[in-house]
């Protein structure tokens, strides 16, 4: 039998042990991926593919759940009943996204408890963007417009990711993200067309959220250790830089339309490229935030730990109920 060594990445992103894979099965798997077939939970897959998916999907799930915090903070302070109802629905959608994603990751054989523990112990990542504070109502508008806008740009190609449960979860998520992006842009448009103070608040929020939004797409391609393998396995369909470029090209005219400017002196239309040239995000800041040094990283993790601890009685009650039902069926 021919064998091949493959290095799996562990849940927390560190290189895992070398795994010996059967070369024939590996070749058959790679051919299925190359033919754009979906890989399903009971299909054979290399251990490194499984681990990469658990890493990415669980980080994505954690981002949705932690991502409820910056906006949840403003539900009680939304300026009108209409805005409050919209924000409430949006934050609930993000909880739903987290749950579909945990379910998709569980089909790969890792329990939700394991994934949650990895987050709470600081071994698993979540998106850098949720480590920035929401200082004014305009930040909520900016998150919808830019953060959900960047999330859609990244997630539309994931609807064609090679792992079936992940790809299918993304279809529903993208529909909802589209509503999130529109409500954010509409809220920003209202502020930009409001009083001088409201317009200034909108501009300030845009200035603070622009660069962190560009960082959401991940490090530049030449510093992205996972991209090559993930693109080959068609988990990622487009590179970090390609998606970042598309996001800039989509967003610049939207900002112009509502009379706001982007805080980038290097931003310029490039006719040959058919896209905008733009400045370089502060990658030192990005890597610091990835390491857990973001402005409100401690508060975010404390909120998650407190929620886990204060929810212990709910988990215990659910388990007791499930045990009772199982005992009744067994009797
Ligand atoms: N933040 O080699 P790559 C949302 C890490 S959902 C933190 O390029 P990869 C909805 C990366 O994990 C937002 N860490 O990695 C919403 C890796 O570390 P590892 C979340 C980051 O996986 C809106 C290392 O750097 N979306 O916003 C970030 O190939 C509003 C090297 O990077 C997803 O998760 C980052 N920004 O590409 C909710 C989408 N970027 O794991 C509430 C799915 C990179 O080796 C309110 N994920 N890192 O230790 C992906 O598409 C990919 O995982 C990337 C990163 C593109 C994020």
XYZ file of C-alpha atoms and ligand atoms in Angstrom:
388
model
C 0.000 0.000 0.000
C 1.276 3.486 -0.846
C 1.185 5.951 2.003
C 1.665 9.681 2.289
C 2.445 11.855 5.296
C 0.124 14.811 5.869
C 0.476 17.358 8.656
C -2.833 18.280 10.251
C -3.459 21.672 11.889
C -4.917 21.404 15.384
C -8.011 23.231 16.677
C -5.878 26.093 17.994
C -3.986 26.516 14.718
C -0.687 24.884 15.786
C 0.810 22.280 13.441
C -0.500 18.876 14.486
C 1.205 15.491 14.353
C 2.185 13.913 11.054
C -0.594 11.596 9.928
C 0.006 8.723 7.544
C -2.700 8.681 4.898
C -3.441 5.980 2.347
C -2.202 7.468 -0.939
C -4.953 5.850 -3.064
C -7.708 7.221 -0.860
C -5.993 10.589 -0.775
C -5.783 10.682 -4.584
C -9.475 9.729 -4.895
C -10.395 12.455 -2.399
C -8.346 15.092 -4.221
C -9.979 14.082 -7.526
C -13.460 14.539 -6.016
C -12.522 17.976 -4.734
C -11.016 18.924 -8.097
C -14.279 17.827 -9.779
C -16.203 20.208 -7.471
C -18.036 17.417 -5.686
C -19.187 18.131 -2.151
C -17.488 16.120 0.591
C -20.068 14.937 3.134
C -19.626 14.014 6.834
C -19.496 10.236 6.335
C -17.139 10.385 3.350
C -13.474 9.540 3.829
C -11.339 12.652 4.189
C -7.709 13.268 5.121
C -7.163 14.169 8.756
C -5.581 17.511 7.809
C -8.704 18.477 5.808
C -10.917 17.607 8.786
C -8.744 19.606 11.191
C -8.533 22.613 8.878
C -12.305 22.684 8.576
C -12.857 22.378 12.316
C -10.373 25.217 12.850
C -11.956 27.542 10.293
C -15.616 26.699 10.963
C -15.260 26.863 14.750
C -13.436 30.213 14.508
C -16.187 31.425 12.232
C -18.826 30.255 14.752
C -17.006 31.938 17.650
C -16.888 35.159 15.597
C -20.648 35.134 15.121
C -21.237 34.625 18.838
C -18.637 37.129 20.086
C -19.847 39.416 17.279
C -23.194 39.778 19.058
C -21.530 41.737 21.870
C -20.597 45.061 20.191
C -24.097 45.506 18.748
C -26.008 43.893 21.620
C -24.559 46.681 23.720
C -26.696 49.184 21.752
C -30.093 47.439 21.629
C -31.383 49.340 24.659
C -30.039 52.630 23.268
C -31.251 52.448 19.642
C -32.648 55.859 18.648
C -36.115 54.687 17.503
C -38.394 51.682 17.944
C -37.836 50.763 14.277
C -34.049 50.778 14.685
C -34.355 48.766 17.895
C -36.512 46.078 16.206
C -34.056 45.840 13.290
C -31.031 45.588 15.588
C -32.699 42.988 17.789
C -33.487 40.841 14.735
C -29.937 41.223 13.421
C -28.266 40.240 16.673
C -30.573 37.206 16.918
C -29.577 36.253 13.351
C -25.915 36.282 14.385
C -26.721 33.832 17.206
C -28.411 31.592 14.635
C -25.341 31.766 12.370
C -23.143 30.702 15.259
C -25.394 27.727 15.933
C -25.523 26.503 12.295
C -21.745 26.779 12.184
C -21.199 24.846 15.425
C -23.520 22.153 14.012
C -21.530 22.045 10.759
C -18.266 21.698 12.729
C -19.792 18.970 14.943
C -20.402 16.814 11.833
C -16.572 16.568 11.677
C -16.420 14.822 15.048
C -15.566 17.670 17.430
C -18.108 18.478 20.120
C -19.477 21.947 20.742
C -18.134 21.727 24.303
C -14.600 21.138 22.996
C -14.891 24.115 20.666
C -16.297 26.338 23.404
C -13.535 25.324 25.801
C -10.916 26.200 23.165
C -12.440 29.691 22.885
C -12.775 30.250 26.625
C -9.209 29.095 27.276
C -7.905 31.462 24.577
C -6.773 28.594 22.310
C -9.222 29.381 19.491
C -9.470 32.639 17.606
C -12.413 34.813 16.611
C -12.425 37.691 14.153
C -10.198 40.638 15.064
C -13.007 43.057 14.189
C -14.961 42.295 17.357
C -12.149 43.564 19.569
C -12.936 47.201 18.801
C -15.387 49.241 20.916
C -18.755 50.630 19.764
C -18.642 54.218 21.004
C -21.644 55.843 19.292
C -24.832 54.860 17.463
C -23.001 55.492 14.164
C -20.730 52.555 15.022
C -23.765 50.286 14.754
C -24.489 51.664 11.291
C -20.819 51.254 10.334
C -20.768 47.633 11.537
C -23.788 46.728 9.414
C -22.443 48.470 6.351
C -18.757 47.541 6.575
C -18.429 44.489 8.831
C -21.419 42.655 7.391
C -20.387 43.905 3.947
C -16.930 42.354 4.406
C -18.489 39.198 5.876
C -20.674 38.733 2.763
C -17.732 39.308 0.433
C -15.845 36.557 2.272
C -18.811 34.207 2.681
C -20.357 34.210 -0.806
C -17.443 32.102 -2.154
C -17.763 29.852 0.914
C -21.203 28.784 -0.401
C -19.116 26.742 -2.848
C -16.674 25.426 -0.239
C -15.933 21.748 -0.778
C -17.414 20.606 2.548
C -21.195 20.227 2.069
C -22.486 21.171 5.559
C -20.328 24.347 5.623
C -21.330 25.386 2.103
C -25.035 24.860 2.807
C -24.895 26.778 6.102
C -23.392 29.685 4.175
C -26.375 29.933 1.802
C -28.774 30.946 4.587
C -26.128 33.020 6.368
C -25.412 35.057 3.225
C -29.104 35.859 2.701
C -29.313 37.221 6.227
C -25.993 39.075 5.999
C -27.340 40.831 2.953
C -30.206 42.293 5.031
C -27.665 43.219 7.732
C -25.479 45.089 5.265
C -28.421 46.989 3.814
C -29.837 48.051 7.155
C -26.386 49.309 8.183
C -25.890 51.275 4.987
C -29.391 52.736 5.267
C -28.702 53.815 8.871
C -25.393 55.378 7.778
C -27.147 57.144 4.899
C -29.681 58.648 7.345
C -26.888 59.947 9.598
C -24.861 61.303 6.668
C -27.938 63.231 5.462
C -28.759 64.480 8.980
C -27.523 67.416 11.057
C -23.820 68.438 10.851
C -23.306 66.648 14.208
C -24.875 63.444 12.890
C -22.788 63.585 9.721
C -19.629 64.123 11.789
C -20.562 61.123 13.953
C -21.013 58.995 10.801
C -17.633 60.135 9.431
C -15.908 59.419 12.744
C -17.345 55.890 12.840
C -16.277 55.287 9.239
C -12.740 56.507 10.042
C -12.462 54.088 12.975
C -14.022 51.016 11.300
C -12.510 51.256 7.815
C -9.067 49.769 8.455
C -10.204 47.067 10.903
C -12.793 46.025 8.277
C -10.036 45.550 5.692
C -8.162 43.394 8.217
C -11.119 41.022 8.507
C -10.007 39.339 5.266
C -6.884 38.053 6.993
C -3.172 38.703 6.474
C -1.731 39.492 3.025
C -1.514 36.398 0.803
C 2.263 36.174 1.205
C 1.826 35.966 5.004
C -1.158 33.604 5.013
C 0.123 30.146 5.997
C -3.202 28.334 5.486
C -4.243 29.761 2.134
C -2.356 27.518 -0.268
C -3.684 24.257 1.167
C -7.187 25.627 1.776
C -7.416 26.916 -1.801
C -6.210 23.554 -3.158
C -8.887 21.784 -1.139
C -11.432 24.380 -2.297
C -12.338 25.348 1.238
C -11.263 28.872 0.349
C -12.192 29.834 -3.202
C -10.577 33.255 -3.316
C -7.481 34.631 -1.640
C -7.475 37.099 1.256
C -6.068 39.895 -0.940
C -8.475 39.229 -3.837
C -11.478 39.513 -1.519
C -10.064 42.633 0.167
C -9.701 44.267 -3.263
C -13.298 43.414 -4.196
C -14.519 44.874 -0.919
C -12.684 48.160 -1.494
C -14.018 48.376 -5.059
C -17.577 47.817 -3.834
C -17.426 50.193 -0.870
C -15.698 53.307 -2.276
C -18.667 54.306 -4.509
C -21.072 53.608 -1.638
C -19.159 56.059 0.589
C -19.085 58.660 -2.212
C -22.838 58.341 -2.751
C -23.611 59.358 0.820
C -20.950 62.089 0.951
C -18.490 60.399 3.328
C -14.769 60.012 2.721
C -12.408 57.120 3.380
C -9.361 57.874 5.508
C -6.811 56.643 2.978
C -4.485 59.096 1.212
C -3.406 56.350 -1.226
C -6.903 55.548 -2.444
C -6.999 56.081 -6.207
C -8.808 54.504 -9.168
C -6.408 52.426 -11.253
C -7.696 52.256 -14.799
C -5.407 49.429 -15.962
C -6.277 47.250 -12.999
C -9.976 48.147 -13.170
C -9.974 48.608 -9.399
C -8.781 50.962 -6.663
C -5.238 51.193 -5.365
C -5.352 51.603 -1.613
C -3.059 51.968 1.383
C -1.591 49.189 3.499
C -3.456 48.264 6.668
C -1.382 48.355 9.843
C -0.433 44.679 9.913
C 1.386 45.067 13.250
C -1.910 46.154 14.765
C -3.667 43.206 13.084
C -1.222 40.609 14.464
C -1.412 42.211 17.918
C -5.214 41.934 17.871
C -4.958 38.308 16.665
C -2.689 37.656 19.683
C -5.516 38.878 21.950
C -4.268 42.438 22.476
C -7.258 44.216 20.885
C -8.703 47.324 22.604
C -11.646 45.456 24.199
C -10.409 41.854 23.935
C -10.481 41.300 27.702
C -14.071 42.564 28.018
C -15.192 40.322 25.141
C -13.664 37.188 26.657
C -14.948 38.062 30.119
C -18.479 38.417 28.699
C -18.219 34.961 27.068
C -16.835 33.335 30.250
C -19.536 34.949 32.400
C -22.238 33.786 29.961
C -20.853 30.226 30.044
C -20.771 30.171 33.845
C -24.172 31.764 34.361
C -25.683 29.353 31.807
C -24.488 26.268 33.722
C -27.919 25.703 35.305
C -29.596 25.762 31.854
C -27.226 23.085 30.545
C -27.739 20.996 33.702
C -31.547 21.296 33.398
C -31.451 20.345 29.691
C -29.300 17.286 30.454
C -31.599 16.219 33.314
C -34.605 16.551 30.997
C -32.875 14.525 28.254
C -31.933 11.797 30.784
C -35.539 11.611 32.037
C -36.859 11.259 28.493
C -34.288 8.585 27.677
C -35.222 6.673 30.845
C -38.935 6.902 29.951
C -38.243 5.524 26.424
C -36.088 2.723 27.843
C -38.797 1.678 30.374
N -9.250 37.633 12.836
O -3.564 31.679 6.931
P -4.659 32.670 7.209
C -18.968 38.140 10.683
C -5.817 34.075 11.599
S -18.171 36.668 10.545
C -8.658 36.709 13.627
O -5.005 33.627 6.122
P -7.205 31.331 6.945
C -20.458 38.141 10.781
C -6.180 32.737 10.983
O -7.236 32.123 11.712
C -16.436 37.076 10.621
N -7.772 35.805 13.154
O -5.963 31.901 7.752
C -20.890 39.175 11.748
C -4.859 32.014 11.072
O -4.641 31.533 12.387
P -4.695 29.954 12.767
C -15.655 35.845 10.636
C -7.496 35.854 11.816
O -8.049 30.589 7.908
C -21.004 40.483 11.377
C -3.838 33.114 10.862
O -4.491 34.342 11.170
N -15.639 35.252 9.329
O -18.295 39.094 10.711
C -8.094 36.777 10.952
O -6.772 30.628 5.714
C -21.423 41.448 12.292
C -3.285 33.141 9.458
O -4.288 33.520 8.503
C -15.047 34.067 9.113
O -14.533 33.444 10.020
C -9.001 37.694 11.505
N -9.600 38.652 10.771
O -7.982 32.654 6.455
C -21.205 38.804 13.043
C -15.112 33.557 7.696
N -7.618 36.558 9.708
O -6.134 29.570 12.664
C -21.629 39.758 13.958
C -14.498 32.206 7.527
C -6.762 35.530 9.806
O -3.860 29.241 11.741
C -21.742 41.084 13.565
N -13.076 32.233 7.662
N -6.677 35.118 11.077
O -4.182 29.907 14.156
C -12.225 32.509 6.642
O -12.637 32.791 5.537
C -10.746 32.411 6.916
O -10.566 31.675 8.105
C -10.025 33.786 7.023
C -8.559 33.546 7.390
C -10.092 34.518 5.698
C -10.665 34.655 8.118
